[in-house]
CSV table of C-alpha atoms and ligand atoms in Angstrom, one decimal:
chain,number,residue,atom,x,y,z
A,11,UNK,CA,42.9,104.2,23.5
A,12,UNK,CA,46.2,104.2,22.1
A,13,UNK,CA,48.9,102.8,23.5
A,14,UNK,CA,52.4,104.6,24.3
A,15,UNK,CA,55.4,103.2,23.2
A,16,UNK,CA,56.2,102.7,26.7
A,17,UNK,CA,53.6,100.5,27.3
A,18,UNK,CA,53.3,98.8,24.0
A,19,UNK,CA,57.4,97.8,24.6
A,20,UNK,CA,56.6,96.8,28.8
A,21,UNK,CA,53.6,94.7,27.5
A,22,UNK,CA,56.0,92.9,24.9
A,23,UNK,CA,58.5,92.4,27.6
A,24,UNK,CA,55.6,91.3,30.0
A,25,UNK,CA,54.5,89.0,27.4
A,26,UNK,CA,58.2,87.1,26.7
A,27,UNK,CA,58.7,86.8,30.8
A,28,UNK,CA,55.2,85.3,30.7
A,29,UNK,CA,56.9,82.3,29.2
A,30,UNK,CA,58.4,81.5,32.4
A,31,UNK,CA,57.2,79.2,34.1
A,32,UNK,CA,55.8,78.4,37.7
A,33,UNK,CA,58.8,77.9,40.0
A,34,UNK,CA,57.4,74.2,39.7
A,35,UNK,CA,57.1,73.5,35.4
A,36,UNK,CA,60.7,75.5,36.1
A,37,UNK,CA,61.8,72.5,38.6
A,38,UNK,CA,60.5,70.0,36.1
A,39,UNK,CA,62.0,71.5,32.9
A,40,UNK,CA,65.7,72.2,34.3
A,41,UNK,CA,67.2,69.3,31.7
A,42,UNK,CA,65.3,71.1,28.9
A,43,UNK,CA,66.3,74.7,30.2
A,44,UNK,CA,69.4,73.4,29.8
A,45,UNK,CA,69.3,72.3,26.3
A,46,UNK,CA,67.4,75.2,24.8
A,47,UNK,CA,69.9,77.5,26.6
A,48,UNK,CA,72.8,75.3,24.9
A,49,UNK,CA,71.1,76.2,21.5
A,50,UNK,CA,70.7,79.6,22.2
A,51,UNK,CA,73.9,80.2,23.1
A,52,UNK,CA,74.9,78.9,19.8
A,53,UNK,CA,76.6,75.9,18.8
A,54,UNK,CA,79.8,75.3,17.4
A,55,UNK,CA,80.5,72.0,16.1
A,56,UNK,CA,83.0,73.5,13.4
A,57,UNK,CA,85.3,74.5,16.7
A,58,UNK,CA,84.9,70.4,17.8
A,59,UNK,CA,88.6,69.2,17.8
A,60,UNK,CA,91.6,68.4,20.3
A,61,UNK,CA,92.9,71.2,22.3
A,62,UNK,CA,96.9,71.5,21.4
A,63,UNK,CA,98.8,70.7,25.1
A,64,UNK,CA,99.5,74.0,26.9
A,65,UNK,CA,102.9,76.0,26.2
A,66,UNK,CA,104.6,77.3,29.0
A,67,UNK,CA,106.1,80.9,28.4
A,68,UNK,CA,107.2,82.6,31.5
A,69,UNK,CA,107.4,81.6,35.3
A,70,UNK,CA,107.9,83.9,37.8
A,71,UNK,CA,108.0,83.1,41.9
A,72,UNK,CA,107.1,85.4,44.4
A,73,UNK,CA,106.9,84.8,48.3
A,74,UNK,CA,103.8,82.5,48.6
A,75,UNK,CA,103.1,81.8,45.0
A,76,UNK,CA,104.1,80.9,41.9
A,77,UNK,CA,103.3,82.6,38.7
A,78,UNK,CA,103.2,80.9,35.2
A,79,UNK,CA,101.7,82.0,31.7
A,80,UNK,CA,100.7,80.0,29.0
A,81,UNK,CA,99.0,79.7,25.7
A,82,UNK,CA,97.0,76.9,24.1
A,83,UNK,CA,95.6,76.4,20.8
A,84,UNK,CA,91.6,75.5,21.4
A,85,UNK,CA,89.8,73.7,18.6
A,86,UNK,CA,88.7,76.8,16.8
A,87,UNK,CA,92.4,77.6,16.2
A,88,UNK,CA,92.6,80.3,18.1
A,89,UNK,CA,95.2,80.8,21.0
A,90,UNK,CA,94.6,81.5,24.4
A,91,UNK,CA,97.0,83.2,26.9
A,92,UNK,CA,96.3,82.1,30.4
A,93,UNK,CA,97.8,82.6,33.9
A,94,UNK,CA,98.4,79.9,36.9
A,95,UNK,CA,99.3,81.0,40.4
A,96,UNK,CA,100.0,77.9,42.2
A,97,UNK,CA,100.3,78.5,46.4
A,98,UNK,CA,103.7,77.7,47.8
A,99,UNK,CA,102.5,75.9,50.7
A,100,UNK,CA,104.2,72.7,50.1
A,101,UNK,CA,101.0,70.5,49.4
A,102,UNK,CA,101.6,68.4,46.3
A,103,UNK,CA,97.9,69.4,45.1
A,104,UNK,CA,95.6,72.0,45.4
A,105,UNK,CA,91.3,73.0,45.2
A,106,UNK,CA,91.4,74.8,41.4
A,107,UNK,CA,89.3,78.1,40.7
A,108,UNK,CA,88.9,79.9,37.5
A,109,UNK,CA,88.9,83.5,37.4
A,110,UNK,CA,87.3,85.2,34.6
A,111,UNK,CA,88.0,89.1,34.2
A,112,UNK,CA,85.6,91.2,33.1
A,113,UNK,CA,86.3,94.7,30.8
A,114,UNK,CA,89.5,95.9,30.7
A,115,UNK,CA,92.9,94.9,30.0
A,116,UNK,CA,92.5,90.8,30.8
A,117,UNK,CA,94.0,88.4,33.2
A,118,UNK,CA,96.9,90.7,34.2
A,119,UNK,CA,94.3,92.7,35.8
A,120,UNK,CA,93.2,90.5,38.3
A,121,UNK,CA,96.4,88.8,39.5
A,122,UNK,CA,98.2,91.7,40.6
A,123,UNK,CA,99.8,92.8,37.5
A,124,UNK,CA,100.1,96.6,35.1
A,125,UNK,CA,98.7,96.3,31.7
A,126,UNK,CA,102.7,96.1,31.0
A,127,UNK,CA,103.0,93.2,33.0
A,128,UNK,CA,104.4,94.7,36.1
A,129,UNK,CA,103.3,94.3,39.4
A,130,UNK,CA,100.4,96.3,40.4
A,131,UNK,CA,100.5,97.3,43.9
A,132,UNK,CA,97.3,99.8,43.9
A,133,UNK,CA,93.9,97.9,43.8
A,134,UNK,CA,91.5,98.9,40.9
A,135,UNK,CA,87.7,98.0,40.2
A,136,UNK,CA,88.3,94.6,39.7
A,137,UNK,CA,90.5,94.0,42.3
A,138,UNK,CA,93.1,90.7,42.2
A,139,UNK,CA,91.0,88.5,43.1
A,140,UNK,CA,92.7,85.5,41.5
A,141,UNK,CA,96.0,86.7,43.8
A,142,UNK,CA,93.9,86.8,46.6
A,143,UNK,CA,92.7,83.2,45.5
A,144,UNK,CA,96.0,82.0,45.5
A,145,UNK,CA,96.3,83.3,48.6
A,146,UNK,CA,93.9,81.4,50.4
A,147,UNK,CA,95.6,78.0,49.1
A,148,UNK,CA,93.6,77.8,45.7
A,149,UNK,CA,95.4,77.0,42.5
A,150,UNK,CA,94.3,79.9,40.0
A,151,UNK,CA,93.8,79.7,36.6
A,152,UNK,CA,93.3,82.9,34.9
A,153,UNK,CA,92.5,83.2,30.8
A,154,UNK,CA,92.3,86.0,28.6
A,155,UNK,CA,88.2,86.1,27.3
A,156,UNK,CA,87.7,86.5,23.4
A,157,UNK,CA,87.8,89.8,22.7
A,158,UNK,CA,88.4,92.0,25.4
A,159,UNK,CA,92.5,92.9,26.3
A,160,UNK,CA,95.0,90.6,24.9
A,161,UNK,CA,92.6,88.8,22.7
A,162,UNK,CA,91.0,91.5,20.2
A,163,UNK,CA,91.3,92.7,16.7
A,164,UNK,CA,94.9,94.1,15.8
A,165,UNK,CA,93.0,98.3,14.9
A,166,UNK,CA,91.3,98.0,17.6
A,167,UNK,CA,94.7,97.3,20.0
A,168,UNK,CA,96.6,100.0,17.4
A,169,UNK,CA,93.9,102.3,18.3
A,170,UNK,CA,94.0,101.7,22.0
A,171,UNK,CA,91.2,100.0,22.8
A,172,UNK,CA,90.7,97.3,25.0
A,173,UNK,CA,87.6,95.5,24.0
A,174,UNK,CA,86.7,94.0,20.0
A,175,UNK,CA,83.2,93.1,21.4
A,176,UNK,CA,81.0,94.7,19.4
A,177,UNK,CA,82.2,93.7,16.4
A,178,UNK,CA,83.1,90.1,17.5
A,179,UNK,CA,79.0,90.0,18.9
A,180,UNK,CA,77.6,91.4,15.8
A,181,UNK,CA,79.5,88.5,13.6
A,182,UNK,CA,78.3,85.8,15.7
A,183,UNK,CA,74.7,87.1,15.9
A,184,UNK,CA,74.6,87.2,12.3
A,185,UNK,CA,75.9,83.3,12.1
A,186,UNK,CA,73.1,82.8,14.8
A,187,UNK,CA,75.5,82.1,17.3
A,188,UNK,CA,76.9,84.6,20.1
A,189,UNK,CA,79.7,86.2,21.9
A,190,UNK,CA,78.6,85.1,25.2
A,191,UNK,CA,78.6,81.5,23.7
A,192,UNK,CA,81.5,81.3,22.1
A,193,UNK,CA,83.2,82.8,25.2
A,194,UNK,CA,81.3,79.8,27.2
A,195,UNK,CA,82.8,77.3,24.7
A,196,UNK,CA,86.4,78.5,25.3
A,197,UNK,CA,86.0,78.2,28.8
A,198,UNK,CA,84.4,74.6,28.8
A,199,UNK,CA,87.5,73.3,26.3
A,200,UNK,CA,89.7,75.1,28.7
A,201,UNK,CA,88.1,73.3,31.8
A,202,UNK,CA,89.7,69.9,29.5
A,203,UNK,CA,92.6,70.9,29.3
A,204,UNK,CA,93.1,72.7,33.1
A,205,UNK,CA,91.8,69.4,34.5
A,206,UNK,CA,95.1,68.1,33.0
A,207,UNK,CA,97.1,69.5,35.3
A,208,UNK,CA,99.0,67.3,37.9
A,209,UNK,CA,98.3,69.3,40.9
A,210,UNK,CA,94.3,70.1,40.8
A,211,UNK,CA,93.0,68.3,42.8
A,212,UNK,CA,89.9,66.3,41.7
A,213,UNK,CA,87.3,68.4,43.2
A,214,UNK,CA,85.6,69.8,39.9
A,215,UNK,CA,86.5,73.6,39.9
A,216,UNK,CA,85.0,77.0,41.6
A,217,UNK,CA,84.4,79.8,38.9
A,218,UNK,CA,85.2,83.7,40.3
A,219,UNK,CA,83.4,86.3,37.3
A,220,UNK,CA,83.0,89.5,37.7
A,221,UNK,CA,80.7,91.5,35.5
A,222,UNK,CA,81.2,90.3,32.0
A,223,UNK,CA,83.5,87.8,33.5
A,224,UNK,CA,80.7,86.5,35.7
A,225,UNK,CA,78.5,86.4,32.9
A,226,UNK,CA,80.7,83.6,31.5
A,227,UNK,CA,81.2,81.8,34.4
A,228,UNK,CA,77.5,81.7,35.6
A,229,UNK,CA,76.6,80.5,31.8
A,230,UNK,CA,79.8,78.3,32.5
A,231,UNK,CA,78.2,76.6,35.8
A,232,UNK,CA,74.7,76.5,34.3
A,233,UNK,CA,75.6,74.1,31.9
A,234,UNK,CA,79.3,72.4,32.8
A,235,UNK,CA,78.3,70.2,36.3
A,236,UNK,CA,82.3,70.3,36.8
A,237,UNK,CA,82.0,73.8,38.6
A,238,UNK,CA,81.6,72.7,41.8
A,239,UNK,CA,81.1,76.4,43.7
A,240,UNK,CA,80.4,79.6,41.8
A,241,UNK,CA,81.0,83.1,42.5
A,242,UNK,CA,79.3,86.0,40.5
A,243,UNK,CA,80.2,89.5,41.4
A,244,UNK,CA,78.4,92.4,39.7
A,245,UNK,CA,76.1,90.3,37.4
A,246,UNK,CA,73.2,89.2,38.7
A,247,UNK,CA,70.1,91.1,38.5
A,248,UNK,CA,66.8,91.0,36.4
A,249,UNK,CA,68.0,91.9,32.8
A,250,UNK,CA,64.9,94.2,32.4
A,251,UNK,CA,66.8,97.1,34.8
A,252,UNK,CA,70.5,96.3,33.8
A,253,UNK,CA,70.9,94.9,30.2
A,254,UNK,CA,68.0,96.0,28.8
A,255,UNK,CA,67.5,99.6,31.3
A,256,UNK,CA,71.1,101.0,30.8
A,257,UNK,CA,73.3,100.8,28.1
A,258,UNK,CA,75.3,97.5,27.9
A,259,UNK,CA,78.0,95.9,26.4
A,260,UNK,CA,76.6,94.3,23.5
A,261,UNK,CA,78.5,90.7,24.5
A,262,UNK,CA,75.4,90.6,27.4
A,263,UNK,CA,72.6,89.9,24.4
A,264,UNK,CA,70.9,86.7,23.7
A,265,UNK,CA,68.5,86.7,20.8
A,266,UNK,CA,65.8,84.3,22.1
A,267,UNK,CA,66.6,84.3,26.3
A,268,UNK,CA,63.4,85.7,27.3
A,269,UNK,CA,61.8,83.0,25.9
A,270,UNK,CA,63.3,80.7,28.3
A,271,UNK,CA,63.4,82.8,31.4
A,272,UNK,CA,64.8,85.9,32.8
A,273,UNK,CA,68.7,86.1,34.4
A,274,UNK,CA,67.6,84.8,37.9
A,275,UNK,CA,65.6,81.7,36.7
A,276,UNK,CA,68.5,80.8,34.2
A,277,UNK,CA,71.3,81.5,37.3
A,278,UNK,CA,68.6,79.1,39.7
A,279,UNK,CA,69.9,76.4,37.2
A,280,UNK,CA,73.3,76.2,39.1
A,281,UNK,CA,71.1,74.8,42.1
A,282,UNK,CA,71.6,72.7,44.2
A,283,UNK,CA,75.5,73.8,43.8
A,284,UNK,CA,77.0,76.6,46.3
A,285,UNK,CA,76.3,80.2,45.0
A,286,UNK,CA,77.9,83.2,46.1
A,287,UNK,CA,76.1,86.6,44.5
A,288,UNK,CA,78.1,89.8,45.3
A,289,UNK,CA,76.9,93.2,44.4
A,290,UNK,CA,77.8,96.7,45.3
A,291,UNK,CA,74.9,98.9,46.3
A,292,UNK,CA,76.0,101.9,44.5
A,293,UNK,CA,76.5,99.4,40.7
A,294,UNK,CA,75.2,102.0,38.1
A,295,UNK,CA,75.2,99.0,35.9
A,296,UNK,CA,73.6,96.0,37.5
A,297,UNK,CA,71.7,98.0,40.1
A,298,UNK,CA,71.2,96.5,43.4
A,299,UNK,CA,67.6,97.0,43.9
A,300,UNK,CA,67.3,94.4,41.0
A,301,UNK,CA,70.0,92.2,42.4
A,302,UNK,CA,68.0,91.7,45.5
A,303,UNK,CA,65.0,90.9,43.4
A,304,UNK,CA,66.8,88.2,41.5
A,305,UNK,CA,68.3,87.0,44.9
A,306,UNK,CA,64.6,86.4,46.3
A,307,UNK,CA,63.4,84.7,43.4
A,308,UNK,CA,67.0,82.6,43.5
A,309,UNK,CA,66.1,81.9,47.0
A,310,UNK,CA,62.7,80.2,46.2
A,311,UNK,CA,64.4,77.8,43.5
A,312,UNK,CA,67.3,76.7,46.2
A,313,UNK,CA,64.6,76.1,48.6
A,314,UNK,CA,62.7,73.9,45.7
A,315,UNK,CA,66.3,72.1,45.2
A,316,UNK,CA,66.5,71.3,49.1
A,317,UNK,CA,70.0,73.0,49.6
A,318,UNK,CA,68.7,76.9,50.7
A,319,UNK,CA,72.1,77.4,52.8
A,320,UNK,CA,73.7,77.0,49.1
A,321,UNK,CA,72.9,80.4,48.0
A,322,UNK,CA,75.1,83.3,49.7
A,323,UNK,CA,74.9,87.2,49.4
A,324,UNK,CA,76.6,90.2,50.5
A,325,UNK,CA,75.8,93.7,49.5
A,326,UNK,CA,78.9,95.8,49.9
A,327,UNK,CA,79.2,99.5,49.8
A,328,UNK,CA,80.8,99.8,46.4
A,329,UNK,CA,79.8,100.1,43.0
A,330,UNK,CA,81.1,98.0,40.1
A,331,UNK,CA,83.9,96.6,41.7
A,332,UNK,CA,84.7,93.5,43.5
A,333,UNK,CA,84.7,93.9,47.4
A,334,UNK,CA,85.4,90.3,48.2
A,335,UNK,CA,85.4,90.4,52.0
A,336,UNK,CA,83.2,87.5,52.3
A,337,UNK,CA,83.4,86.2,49.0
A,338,UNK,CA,87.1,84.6,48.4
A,339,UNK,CA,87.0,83.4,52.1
A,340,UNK,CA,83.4,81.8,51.0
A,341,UNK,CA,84.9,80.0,47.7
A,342,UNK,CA,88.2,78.5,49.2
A,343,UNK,CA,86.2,76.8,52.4
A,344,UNK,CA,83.8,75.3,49.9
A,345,UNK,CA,87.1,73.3,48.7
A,346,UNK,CA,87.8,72.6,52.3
A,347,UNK,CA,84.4,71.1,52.8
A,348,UNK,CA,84.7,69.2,49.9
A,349,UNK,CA,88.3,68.0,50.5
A,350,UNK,CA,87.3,67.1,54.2
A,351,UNK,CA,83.7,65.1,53.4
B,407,ZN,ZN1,82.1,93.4,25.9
């Protein structure tokens, strides 16, 4: 009988997931998971040379917390704005957290600030979750992601657009290399050079991503052992019913990942590290039927890694947003444990 092209495509996609492995070859293979996802992601030796040291631009102080912006000239030559909220709470150092936005107009968005740069006193789908980070006595720092706000192509920011994505994706895919890695990269030299800072205390970092943000920081925490506690919010999920159900960014694409695993084995990597998934039950875009999938199958390879109490979830009655109730609360007593052990 012929086939449909429904089931020819589902049997192709059953086929590349049947390269996963047991839970157990998965255990076995994590160093080699590792490694094959590093290659996937695309490698950038060109980009290999000294970060320039970070310029201060602006500081601003409010009642609890101090706000700077900066820029810094990674090895590939390009320049990244980032923000630092620092707690006024008269310790000399503080637990450090990175917060990586998602879609829209960049860091501004989630510390509290307009697209203009002033302050933003009505919440939006992102929330501020780096203020609210700062807030809870963790030093924040917040950069803009390749291509998305501050940091895309000059028609696209004439035009009005926020994001350069597709065409930034579509260049590295053709070099065999990705969006999603380069963006990884960035975030790894950063890491270097916010380690730098006097004040951080030397805990490793968390990581708070949201949606394309969390991306980044869970392919961040896979790989870089220096993020200590890891929050992704709207992300998780089986990529068969978000990336590849519903029409996606095409930053989310890895030519080759099913070959490795799906999204929840690859996330299972961060074991035996504290993970916090959040997901709202109404996300049209990372559906939270498949979240709770992923979370199960998460749950087996925490177990395997003997620290089960290291995975967290809470379902909250959103959709894409962040809710953070639980989560920012979660992240900052992960640094009190570690500060206090
Ligand atoms: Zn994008």
């Amino acid at each position: 009988m012929e086939k449909t092209l429904e089931q020819f495509f589902y049997e192709q996609y059953k086929q590349a997931a049947g390269h996963k492995r047991t839970l157990e070859q998965y255990e076995s293979h994590r160093y080699q998971l590792k490694q094959k996802l590093e290659a996937l992601l695309g490698e950038f030796p060109d980009w290999d040379k000294p970060a320039s040291e970070p310029v201060k631009e602006t500081v601003r102080e409010f009642e609890d917390y101090r706000q700077e912006r900066y820029h810094v000239q990674l090895g590939n030559q390009l320049e990244v704005p980032f923000y630092v909220l620092t707690p006024l709470n008269g310790k000399a150092a503080h637990p450090s957290v990175l917060a990586l936005h998602g879609h829209g107009y960049g860091p501004k968005q989630i510390i509290g600030l307009t697209k203009k740069g002033t302050r933003n006193l009505r919440s939006n789908a992102q929330s501020d979750y780096a203020l609210q980070l700062v807030k809870r006595g963790c030093k924040v720092f917040a950069p803009a992601l390749l291509g998305i706000g501050e940091r895309i192509f000059q028609a696209d920011a004439e035009a009005g657009r926020d994001k350069s994505c597709e065409q930034l994706a579509k260049l590295f895919l053709m070099e065999g290399r990705t969006l999603l890695g380069a963006r990884v990269w960035e975030t790894g030299r950063l890491i270097d050079v916010f380690s730098s800072f006097e004040d951080v205390l030397p805990l490793g970092f968390g990581i708070f991503g949201f949606s394309g943000g969390a991306a980044v920081a869970g392919f961040t925490a896979i790989l870089d052992e220096r993020a200590k506690a890891v929050v992704l919010a709207g992300y998780p999920s089986q990529f068969r019913d978000s990336i590849l159900e519903i029409p996606h960014c095409l930053d989310n694409y890895l030519p080759g990942i099913l070959q490795l695993s799906e999204l929840p084995g690859l996330l299972g990597l961060i074991s035996p590290r504290p993970l916090f998934i959040e997901t709202g039950e109404k996300d049209p875009l990372f559906p939270s039927e498949s979240a709770k999938t992923a979370i199960k199958q998460m749950e087996k390879i925490y177990l395997q890694s003997g620290s089960p109490e290291a995975l967290q979830h809470h379902f909250h009655s959103g959709g894409h947003e962040v809710d953070g109730s639980l989560s920012y609360d979660w992240l900052a007593r992960q640094f009190w444990k570690r500060e206090n052990s």
